[in-house]
PDB file of C-alpha atoms in Angstrom:
ATOM      1  CA  MET D   1      -6.113  -1.491  17.818  1.00  0.00           C
ATOM      2  CA  ARG D   2      -9.419  -0.945  16.033  1.00  0.00           C
ATOM      3  CA  LEU D   3      -9.480  -1.479  12.283  1.00  0.00           C
ATOM      4  CA  LEU D   4     -12.425  -1.053   9.901  1.00  0.00           C
ATOM      5  CA  PHE D   5     -12.547  -2.415   6.359  1.00  0.00           C
ATOM      6  CA  LEU D   6     -15.303  -1.277   3.974  1.00  0.00           C
ATOM      7  CA  GLY D   7     -16.164  -3.367   0.911  1.00  0.00           C
ATOM      8  CA  ASP D   8     -16.240  -2.264  -2.715  1.00  0.00           C
ATOM      9  CA  MET D   9     -17.824   1.180  -3.195  1.00  0.00           C
ATOM     10  CA  VAL D  10     -20.153   0.935  -6.213  1.00  0.00           C
ATOM     11  CA  GLY D  11     -21.076   4.087  -8.101  1.00  0.00           C
ATOM     12  CA  LYS D  12     -22.092   7.482  -6.804  1.00  0.00           C
ATOM     13  CA  THR D  13     -24.588   6.161  -4.271  1.00  0.00           C
ATOM     14  CA  GLY D  14     -21.983   3.894  -2.686  1.00  0.00           C
ATOM     15  CA  ARG D  15     -19.128   6.360  -2.552  1.00  0.00           C
ATOM     16  CA  THR D  16     -21.204   9.266  -1.239  1.00  0.00           C
ATOM     17  CA  ALA D  17     -22.653   7.050   1.502  1.00  0.00           C
ATOM     18  CA  VAL D  18     -19.111   6.220   2.596  1.00  0.00           C
ATOM     19  CA  TRP D  19     -18.006   9.847   2.446  1.00  0.00           C
ATOM     20  CA  ASP D  20     -21.025  10.929   4.498  1.00  0.00           C
ATOM     21  CA  ARG D  21     -20.767   8.286   7.218  1.00  0.00           C
ATOM     22  CA  LEU D  22     -17.062   7.532   7.558  1.00  0.00           C
ATOM     23  CA  PRO D  23     -15.989  10.655   9.539  1.00  0.00           C
ATOM     24  CA  GLY D  24     -18.656   9.953  12.160  1.00  0.00           C
ATOM     25  CA  LEU D  25     -17.726   6.273  12.355  1.00  0.00           C
ATOM     26  CA  ILE D  26     -14.062   7.122  12.922  1.00  0.00           C
ATOM     27  CA  SER D  27     -14.998   9.461  15.751  1.00  0.00           C
ATOM     28  CA  ASP D  28     -17.810   7.466  17.351  1.00  0.00           C
ATOM     29  CA  LEU D  29     -16.074   4.076  17.180  1.00  0.00           C
ATOM     30  CA  ARG D  30     -12.600   5.476  17.908  1.00  0.00           C
ATOM     31  CA  LEU D  31     -11.106   3.776  14.880  1.00  0.00           C
ATOM     32  CA  ASP D  32      -7.348   3.595  14.510  1.00  0.00           C
ATOM     33  CA  PHE D  33      -7.222   2.616  10.841  1.00  0.00           C
ATOM     34  CA  VAL D  34      -9.646   2.417   7.892  1.00  0.00           C
ATOM     35  CA  ILE D  35      -9.286   0.617   4.551  1.00  0.00           C
ATOM     36  CA  VAL D  36     -11.815   1.071   1.723  1.00  0.00           C
ATOM     37  CA  ASN D  37     -11.971  -0.872  -1.541  1.00  0.00           C
ATOM     38  CA  GLY D  38     -12.650   1.671  -4.294  1.00  0.00           C
ATOM     39  CA  GLU D  39     -12.359  -0.257  -7.545  1.00  0.00           C
ATOM     40  CA  ASN D  40     -16.021   0.182  -8.555  1.00  0.00           C
ATOM     41  CA  ALA D  41     -16.464   3.756  -7.336  1.00  0.00           C
ATOM     42  CA  ALA D  42     -16.597   5.489 -10.741  1.00  0.00           C
ATOM     43  CA  GLY D  43     -19.942   4.400 -12.181  1.00  0.00           C
ATOM     44  CA  GLY D  44     -19.184   0.824 -11.179  1.00  0.00           C
ATOM     45  CA  PHE D  45     -15.998   0.611 -13.219  1.00  0.00           C
ATOM     46  CA  GLY D  46     -12.692   1.763 -11.758  1.00  0.00           C
ATOM     47  CA  ILE D  47     -11.834   4.879  -9.782  1.00  0.00           C
ATOM     48  CA  THR D  48     -10.778   8.420 -10.658  1.00  0.00           C
ATOM     49  CA  GLU D  49      -8.197  10.520  -8.863  1.00  0.00           C
ATOM     50  CA  GLU D  50     -10.908  12.883  -7.638  1.00  0.00           C
ATOM     51  CA  ILE D  51     -12.888  10.006  -6.096  1.00  0.00           C
ATOM     52  CA  TYR D  52      -9.742   8.586  -4.542  1.00  0.00           C
ATOM     53  CA  LEU D  53      -8.900  11.931  -2.935  1.00  0.00           C
ATOM     54  CA  GLU D  54     -12.451  12.397  -1.633  1.00  0.00           C
ATOM     55  CA  THR D  55     -12.261   8.952  -0.025  1.00  0.00           C
ATOM     56  CA  ILE D  56      -8.953   9.787   1.664  1.00  0.00           C
ATOM     57  CA  ASN D  57     -10.337  13.152   2.796  1.00  0.00           C
ATOM     58  CA  ALA D  58     -13.325  11.346   4.348  1.00  0.00           C
ATOM     59  CA  GLY D  59     -10.921   9.424   6.578  1.00  0.00           C
ATOM     60  CA  ALA D  60      -9.762   6.335   4.697  1.00  0.00           C
ATOM     61  CA  ASP D  61      -6.117   5.524   5.349  1.00  0.00           C
ATOM     62  CA  VAL D  62      -5.765   3.242   2.311  1.00  0.00           C
ATOM     63  CA  VAL D  63      -7.829   2.643  -0.851  1.00  0.00           C
ATOM     64  CA  THR D  64      -7.496  -0.837  -2.358  1.00  0.00           C
ATOM     65  CA  THR D  65      -8.700  -2.075  -5.748  1.00  0.00           C
ATOM     66  CA  GLY D  66      -8.893  -5.247  -7.855  1.00  0.00           C
ATOM     67  CA  ASN D  67      -9.588  -6.351 -11.401  1.00  0.00           C
ATOM     68  CA  HIS D  68     -11.224  -3.017 -12.339  1.00  0.00           C
ATOM     69  CA  VAL D  69      -8.243  -0.941 -11.209  1.00  0.00           C
ATOM     70  CA  TRP D  70      -7.384   0.278 -14.729  1.00  0.00           C
ATOM     71  CA  ASP D  71     -10.949   0.799 -16.046  1.00  0.00           C
ATOM     72  CA  GLN D  72     -10.486   4.566 -15.682  1.00  0.00           C
ATOM     73  CA  LYS D  73      -7.381   5.257 -17.749  1.00  0.00           C
ATOM     74  CA  GLU D  74      -6.209   8.071 -15.485  1.00  0.00           C
ATOM     75  CA  ALA D  75      -5.498   5.466 -12.780  1.00  0.00           C
ATOM     76  CA  VAL D  76      -2.384   4.400 -14.685  1.00  0.00           C
ATOM     77  CA  SER D  77      -0.832   7.801 -14.041  1.00  0.00           C
ATOM     78  CA  PHE D  78      -2.299   8.890 -10.709  1.00  0.00           C
ATOM     79  CA  CYS D  79      -1.447   5.587  -8.985  1.00  0.00           C
ATOM     80  CA  GLU D  80       2.209   6.634  -9.040  1.00  0.00           C
ATOM     81  CA  ARG D  81       1.484   9.895  -7.205  1.00  0.00           C
ATOM     82  CA  HIS D  82      -0.394   8.479  -4.210  1.00  0.00           C
ATOM     83  CA  ASP D  83       1.145   6.151  -1.617  1.00  0.00           C
ATOM     84  CA  GLN D  84      -2.277   5.330  -0.111  1.00  0.00           C
ATOM     85  CA  PHE D  85      -3.584   3.841  -3.375  1.00  0.00           C
ATOM     86  CA  LEU D  86      -2.989   0.122  -3.928  1.00  0.00           C
ATOM     87  CA  ARG D  87      -3.470  -2.094  -6.967  1.00  0.00           C
ATOM     88  CA  PRO D  88      -3.103  -5.890  -6.774  1.00  0.00           C
ATOM     89  CA  ALA D  89       0.453  -6.757  -5.771  1.00  0.00           C
ATOM     90  CA  ASN D  90       0.631  -9.778  -8.062  1.00  0.00           C
ATOM     91  CA  TYR D  91       0.582  -7.774 -11.294  1.00  0.00           C
ATOM     92  CA  PRO D  92       3.799  -8.436 -13.228  1.00  0.00           C
ATOM     93  CA  ALA D  93       6.992  -6.580 -12.350  1.00  0.00           C
ATOM     94  CA  GLY D  94       7.035  -3.144 -13.925  1.00  0.00           C
ATOM     95  CA  THR D  95       3.301  -2.475 -13.514  1.00  0.00           C
ATOM     96  CA  PRO D  96       2.649   1.126 -12.363  1.00  0.00           C
ATOM     97  CA  GLY D  97       1.777   1.736  -8.731  1.00  0.00           C
ATOM     98  CA  ARG D  98       2.271  -0.405  -5.661  1.00  0.00           C
ATOM     99  CA  GLY D  99       0.565  -3.478  -4.268  1.00  0.00           C
ATOM    100  CA  SER D 100       1.538  -3.179  -0.632  1.00  0.00           C
ATOM    101  CA  SER D 101       2.972  -0.657   1.761  1.00  0.00           C
ATOM    102  CA  VAL D 102       3.384   0.134   5.452  1.00  0.00           C
ATOM    103  CA  TYR D 103       1.261   2.907   6.950  1.00  0.00           C
ATOM    104  CA  TYR D 104       0.938   4.478  10.390  1.00  0.00           C
ATOM    105  CA  ALA D 105      -2.326   4.139  12.286  1.00  0.00           C
ATOM    106  CA  ARG D 106      -3.792   6.878  14.471  1.00  0.00           C
ATOM    107  CA  ASN D 107      -2.346   5.117  17.533  1.00  0.00           C
ATOM    108  CA  GLY D 108       1.137   5.035  15.983  1.00  0.00           C
ATOM    109  CA  ALA D 109       1.102   1.355  14.977  1.00  0.00           C
ATOM    110  CA  ARG D 110       2.736   0.248  11.727  1.00  0.00           C
ATOM    111  CA  ILE D 111       0.164  -1.397   9.436  1.00  0.00           C
ATOM    112  CA  LEU D 112       1.224  -3.389   6.391  1.00  0.00           C
ATOM    113  CA  VAL D 113      -1.631  -3.419   3.880  1.00  0.00           C
ATOM    114  CA  ALA D 114      -1.403  -5.702   0.848  1.00  0.00           C
ATOM    115  CA  ASN D 115      -3.849  -5.959  -2.063  1.00  0.00           C
ATOM    116  CA  VAL D 116      -3.695  -9.373  -3.780  1.00  0.00           C
ATOM    117  CA  MET D 117      -5.926 -10.768  -6.540  1.00  0.00           C
ATOM    118  CA  GLY D 118      -7.007 -14.380  -6.907  1.00  0.00           C
ATOM    119  CA  ARG D 119      -6.802 -16.344 -10.160  1.00  0.00           C
ATOM    120  CA  VAL D 120      -9.815 -18.703 -10.154  1.00  0.00           C
ATOM    121  CA  PHE D 121     -12.489 -17.345 -12.564  1.00  0.00           C
ATOM    122  CA  MET D 122     -10.675 -13.980 -12.594  1.00  0.00           C
ATOM    123  CA  HIS D 123      -9.471 -11.858 -15.506  1.00  0.00           C
ATOM    124  CA  PRO D 124      -6.725 -10.935 -16.067  1.00  0.00           C
ATOM    125  CA  GLU D 125      -4.976 -13.945 -14.571  1.00  0.00           C
ATOM    126  CA  LEU D 126      -2.132 -12.515 -12.550  1.00  0.00           C
ATOM    127  CA  ASP D 127       0.945 -14.036 -10.939  1.00  0.00           C
ATOM    128  CA  ASP D 128       0.567 -16.648  -8.188  1.00  0.00           C
ATOM    129  CA  PRO D 129      -1.129 -14.877  -5.240  1.00  0.00           C
ATOM    130  CA  PHE D 130       0.281 -17.348  -2.710  1.00  0.00           C
ATOM    131  CA  LYS D 131       3.861 -16.844  -3.866  1.00  0.00           C
ATOM    132  CA  CYS D 132       3.251 -13.091  -3.947  1.00  0.00           C
ATOM    133  CA  ALA D 133       1.970 -13.109  -0.355  1.00  0.00           C
ATOM    134  CA  GLU D 134       4.924 -15.205   0.781  1.00  0.00           C
ATOM    135  CA  GLY D 135       7.281 -12.582  -0.577  1.00  0.00           C
ATOM    136  CA  ILE D 136       5.365  -9.739   1.101  1.00  0.00           C
ATOM    137  CA  LEU D 137       5.387 -11.511   4.467  1.00  0.00           C
ATOM    138  CA  ALA D 138       9.066 -12.421   4.217  1.00  0.00           C
ATOM    139  CA  ALA D 139       9.992  -8.797   3.526  1.00  0.00           C
ATOM    140  CA  CYS D 140       7.896  -7.399   6.377  1.00  0.00           C
ATOM    141  CA  PRO D 141       7.182  -9.991   9.098  1.00  0.00           C
ATOM    142  CA  LEU D 142       4.496  -9.454  11.708  1.00  0.00           C
ATOM    143  CA  LYS D 143       5.831  -7.890  14.942  1.00  0.00           C
ATOM    144  CA  GLU D 144       9.172  -7.181  13.324  1.00  0.00           C
ATOM    145  CA  GLN D 145       8.643  -4.574  10.590  1.00  0.00           C
ATOM    146  CA  ALA D 146       4.845  -4.384  11.078  1.00  0.00           C
ATOM    147  CA  ASP D 147       2.580  -4.262  14.135  1.00  0.00           C
ATOM    148  CA  ALA D 148      -0.354  -5.545  12.056  1.00  0.00           C
ATOM    149  CA  ILE D 149      -0.757  -7.014   8.557  1.00  0.00           C
ATOM    150  CA  VAL D 150      -3.939  -6.848   6.458  1.00  0.00           C
ATOM    151  CA  PHE D 151      -4.651  -8.528   3.116  1.00  0.00           C
ATOM    152  CA  ASP D 152      -7.473  -7.474   0.801  1.00  0.00           C
ATOM    153  CA  PHE D 153      -7.817 -10.684  -1.226  1.00  0.00           C
ATOM    154  CA  HIS D 154      -9.811  -9.736  -4.320  1.00  0.00           C
ATOM    155  CA  ALA D 155     -11.191 -12.979  -5.732  1.00  0.00           C
ATOM    156  CA  GLU D 156     -14.249 -14.816  -7.027  1.00  0.00           C
ATOM    157  CA  ALA D 157     -13.929 -18.322  -5.573  1.00  0.00           C
ATOM    158  CA  THR D 158     -14.583 -18.737  -1.861  1.00  0.00           C
ATOM    159  CA  SER D 159     -12.395 -21.850  -1.867  1.00  0.00           C
ATOM    160  CA  GLU D 160      -9.412 -19.809  -3.053  1.00  0.00           C
ATOM    161  CA  LYS D 161     -10.175 -17.112  -0.486  1.00  0.00           C
ATOM    162  CA  GLN D 162     -10.401 -19.614   2.351  1.00  0.00           C
ATOM    163  CA  CYS D 163      -7.187 -21.355   1.336  1.00  0.00           C
ATOM    164  CA  PHE D 164      -5.428 -18.006   1.198  1.00  0.00           C
ATOM    165  CA  GLY D 165      -6.644 -17.262   4.727  1.00  0.00           C
ATOM    166  CA  HIS D 166      -5.257 -20.582   5.975  1.00  0.00           C
ATOM    167  CA  PHE D 167      -2.015 -19.973   4.071  1.00  0.00           C
ATOM    168  CA  VAL D 168      -1.240 -16.767   5.987  1.00  0.00           C
ATOM    169  CA  ASP D 169      -2.915 -17.787   9.262  1.00  0.00           C
ATOM    170  CA  GLY D 170      -0.778 -16.744  12.206  1.00  0.00           C
ATOM    171  CA  ARG D 171       1.368 -14.526   9.984  1.00  0.00           C
ATOM    172  CA  ALA D 172      -1.232 -11.846   9.192  1.00  0.00           C
ATOM    173  CA  SER D 173      -3.698 -10.012  11.386  1.00  0.00           C
ATOM    174  CA  PHE D 174      -6.642  -9.992   8.983  1.00  0.00           C
ATOM    175  CA  VAL D 175      -7.626 -11.392   5.582  1.00  0.00           C
ATOM    176  CA  VAL D 176     -10.785  -9.999   3.992  1.00  0.00           C
ATOM    177  CA  GLY D 177     -12.262 -10.974   0.655  1.00  0.00           C
ATOM    178  CA  THR D 178     -13.639  -8.510  -1.869  1.00  0.00           C
ATOM    179  CA  HIS D 179     -15.036  -8.652  -5.445  1.00  0.00           C
ATOM    180  CA  THR D 180     -18.305 -10.600  -5.120  1.00  0.00           C
ATOM    181  CA  HIS D 181     -20.219  -7.683  -3.503  1.00  0.00           C
ATOM    182  CA  VAL D 182     -22.266  -9.932  -1.218  1.00  0.00           C
ATOM    183  CA  PRO D 183     -21.406  -9.997   2.511  1.00  0.00           C
ATOM    184  CA  THR D 184     -20.694 -13.479   3.819  1.00  0.00           C
ATOM    185  CA  ALA D 185     -21.587 -14.845   7.253  1.00  0.00           C
ATOM    186  CA  ASP D 186     -18.283 -16.623   7.930  1.00  0.00           C
ATOM    187  CA  HIS D 187     -16.385 -13.945   9.864  1.00  0.00           C
ATOM    188  CA  GLN D 188     -14.117 -15.793  12.280  1.00  0.00           C
ATOM    189  CA  ILE D 189     -10.694 -15.947  13.837  1.00  0.00           C
ATOM    190  CA  LEU D 190      -8.679 -18.797  12.346  1.00  0.00           C
ATOM    191  CA  ASN D 191      -6.694 -21.262  14.458  1.00  0.00           C
ATOM    192  CA  GLY D 192      -3.474 -19.258  14.232  1.00  0.00           C
ATOM    193  CA  GLY D 193      -5.106 -15.967  15.202  1.00  0.00           C
ATOM    194  CA  THR D 194      -5.831 -14.374  11.824  1.00  0.00           C
ATOM    195  CA  ALA D 195      -9.244 -12.708  11.425  1.00  0.00           C
ATOM    196  CA  TYR D 196     -10.995 -13.838   8.255  1.00  0.00           C
ATOM    197  CA  MET D 197     -14.131 -13.074   6.214  1.00  0.00           C
ATOM    198  CA  SER D 198     -14.754 -14.403   2.697  1.00  0.00           C
ATOM    199  CA  ASP D 199     -16.367 -11.187   1.473  1.00  0.00           C
ATOM    200  CA  ALA D 200     -17.011  -7.861   3.156  1.00  0.00           C
ATOM    201  CA  GLY D 201     -19.861  -7.060   0.751  1.00  0.00           C
ATOM    202  CA  MET D 202     -20.239  -3.753  -1.058  1.00  0.00           C
ATOM    203  CA  CYS D 203     -21.101  -0.175  -0.261  1.00  0.00           C
ATOM    204  CA  GLY D 204     -23.913   0.459  -2.701  1.00  0.00           C
ATOM    205  CA  ASP D 205     -27.564  -0.039  -3.597  1.00  0.00           C
ATOM    206  CA  TYR D 206     -28.624  -3.596  -2.701  1.00  0.00           C
ATOM    207  CA  ASP D 207     -31.843  -3.278  -4.765  1.00  0.00           C
ATOM    208  CA  SER D 208     -29.651  -4.203  -7.705  1.00  0.00           C
ATOM    209  CA  SER D 209     -27.449  -6.851  -9.258  1.00  0.00           C
ATOM    210  CA  LEU D 210     -24.140  -6.460  -7.395  1.00  0.00           C
ATOM    211  CA  GLY D 211     -24.674  -2.700  -7.286  1.00  0.00           C
ATOM    212  CA  MET D 212     -25.628  -2.356 -10.947  1.00  0.00           C
ATOM    213  CA  ASP D 213     -29.120  -1.444 -12.135  1.00  0.00           C
ATOM    214  CA  LYS D 214     -30.822  -4.842 -12.252  1.00  0.00           C
ATOM    215  CA  GLU D 215     -32.710  -4.531 -15.555  1.00  0.00           C
ATOM    216  CA  GLU D 216     -29.804  -5.037 -17.961  1.00  0.00           C
ATOM    217  CA  PRO D 217     -28.174  -7.947 -16.054  1.00  0.00           C
ATOM    218  CA  LEU D 218     -31.612  -9.589 -15.774  1.00  0.00           C
ATOM    219  CA  ASN D 219     -32.217  -9.093 -19.489  1.00  0.00           C
ATOM    220  CA  ARG D 220     -28.908 -10.716 -20.372  1.00  0.00           C
ATOM    221  CA  PHE D 221     -29.596 -13.749 -18.185  1.00  0.00           C
ATOM    222  CA  ILE D 222     -32.990 -14.221 -19.855  1.00  0.00           C
ATOM    223  CA  SER D 223     -32.400 -13.228 -23.478  1.00  0.00           C
ATOM    224  CA  LYS D 224     -28.617 -13.662 -23.801  1.00  0.00           C
ATOM    225  CA  MET D 225     -28.711 -10.411 -25.820  1.00  0.00           C
ATOM    226  CA  PRO D 226     -27.461  -7.027 -24.591  1.00  0.00           C
ATOM    227  CA  LYS D 227     -29.884  -4.114 -24.800  1.00  0.00           C
ATOM    228  CA  GLY D 228     -27.619  -1.517 -23.248  1.00  0.00           C
ATOM    229  CA  ARG D 229     -24.726  -0.845 -20.932  1.00  0.00           C
ATOM    230  CA  PHE D 230     -24.443  -1.823 -17.296  1.00  0.00           C
ATOM    231  CA  GLU D 231     -25.144   1.236 -15.137  1.00  0.00           C
ATOM    232  CA  ALA D 232     -24.614   1.625 -11.403  1.00  0.00           C
ATOM    233  CA  ALA D 233     -27.850   1.519  -9.405  1.00  0.00           C
ATOM    234  CA  THR D 234     -28.826   4.855  -7.874  1.00  0.00           C
ATOM    235  CA  GLY D 235     -31.045   3.913  -4.926  1.00  0.00           C
ATOM    236  CA  PRO D 236     -30.132   4.402  -1.265  1.00  0.00           C
ATOM    237  CA  ALA D 237     -26.896   2.666  -0.313  1.00  0.00           C
ATOM    238  CA  THR D 238     -26.030   0.216   2.415  1.00  0.00           C
ATOM    239  CA  ILE D 239     -22.490   0.399   3.762  1.00  0.00           C
ATOM    240  CA  CYS D 240     -20.989  -3.045   4.336  1.00  0.00           C
ATOM    241  CA  GLY D 241     -17.709  -3.883   5.957  1.00  0.00           C
ATOM    242  CA  VAL D 242     -16.077  -5.617   8.882  1.00  0.00           C
ATOM    243  CA  GLY D 243     -14.450  -4.485  12.095  1.00  0.00           C
ATOM    244  CA  VAL D 244     -11.472  -6.159  13.740  1.00  0.00           C
ATOM    245  CA  GLU D 245      -9.723  -5.640  17.055  1.00  0.00           C
ATOM    246  CA  ILE D 246      -6.035  -6.486  16.866  1.00  0.00           C
ATOM    247  CA  SER D 247      -3.796  -7.163  19.851  1.00  0.00           C
ATOM    248  CA  ASP D 248      -1.088  -4.560  20.363  1.00  0.00           C
ATOM    249  CA  ARG D 249       1.045  -7.309  21.907  1.00  0.00           C
ATOM    250  CA  THR D 250       0.823 -10.085  19.295  1.00  0.00           C
ATOM    251  CA  GLY D 251      -0.472  -8.340  16.177  1.00  0.00           C
ATOM    252  CA  LEU D 252      -3.123 -11.051  15.850  1.00  0.00           C
ATOM    253  CA  ALA D 253      -6.885 -10.671  15.955  1.00  0.00           C
ATOM    254  CA  GLU D 254      -8.896 -10.726  19.145  1.00  0.00           C
ATOM    255  CA  LYS D 255     -12.379  -9.887  17.803  1.00  0.00           C
ATOM    256  CA  ILE D 256     -14.154  -9.657  14.434  1.00  0.00           C
ATOM    257  CA  ALA D 257     -17.702  -8.689  13.451  1.00  0.00           C
ATOM    258  CA  PRO D 258     -19.519  -7.293  10.404  1.00  0.00           C
ATOM    259  CA  LEU D 259     -20.641  -3.684  10.047  1.00  0.00           C
ATOM    260  CA  ARG D 260     -23.742  -2.865   7.985  1.00  0.00           C
ATOM    261  CA  LEU D 261     -25.450   0.513   7.839  1.00  0.00           C
ATOM    262  CA  GLY D 262     -28.127   1.730   5.474  1.00  0.00           C
ATOM    263  CA  ALA D 263     -31.178   1.089   3.443  1.00  0.00           C
ATOM    264  CA  ARG D 264     -31.873  -2.623   2.925  1.00  0.00           C
ATOM    265  CA  LEU D 265     -29.746  -5.027   4.956  1.00  0.00           C
ATOM    266  CA  SER D 266     -30.200  -5.409   8.691  1.00  0.00           C
ATOM    267  CA  GLU D 267     -28.068  -2.826  10.425  1.00  0.00           C
ATOM    268  CA  THR D 268     -25.298  -4.043  12.690  1.00  0.00           C
ATOM    269  CA  ILE D 269     -22.281  -2.480  14.369  1.00  0.00           C
ATOM    270  CA  PRO D 270     -19.624  -4.617  16.084  1.00  0.00           C
ATOM    271  CA  GLN D 271     -20.851  -4.753  19.683  1.00  0.00           C
ATOM    272  CA  PHE D 272     -17.331  -4.682  21.075  1.00  0.00           C
ATOM    273  CA  TRP D 273     -17.105  -1.092  19.771  1.00  0.00           C
ATOM    274  CA  VAL D 274     -20.413   0.159  21.173  1.00  0.00           C
TER     275      VAL D 274
END
């Protein structure tokens, strides 16, 4: 099974790049399932229902989020209407929406996708992500209720991300980090067979500060005084993500490689899909 994960879409330039390229990628690479993190898609802060629907219409099977999930107030209501929209699963009981669900891939496989948020240097501090993941895995074990299991672990600290990967190793197909918007070079298959990458990067303008116009963040580092609001950068976008091949027999990963397409970073497509 071929699965593609695309990192945080940032602003108009990031989301439109994904919408433009994703249908061709699904066709050309014969993808079975696509997950896109959309929490920064609306001007860098949250996601609207219209943007969510455009992302699904472009071919995404699931849209995940993170700490910015509620930045657009309409998300509180529309999250209840759409099964393919996930907010972090470790929000307290009673929070609107869902944090995990089982979906069907194009090849008929059952894919459990879970969105979990870390706690180190993160706000708000949610419930224990490790305990949350344990409950998700117990309710839907790999190769019993799910043919593959994917975690979007939205977190700041690479140490927490790595420990989470080891925690679910052998019980999940793929753990991918989001939130820091910079693609890491540590894509690997862990000892138990779980594919892992600390951060998929972002889909946005890399002539920026994490997808935001660089002048105001730079000013605040230098002067410690705000001059204006953070605004999403508007230059040409680079799409960043990661591709994984998952065994139909075991539900564990067989191959993993980054995908990067666009303006500034060196372009790469997983060679096992070419």
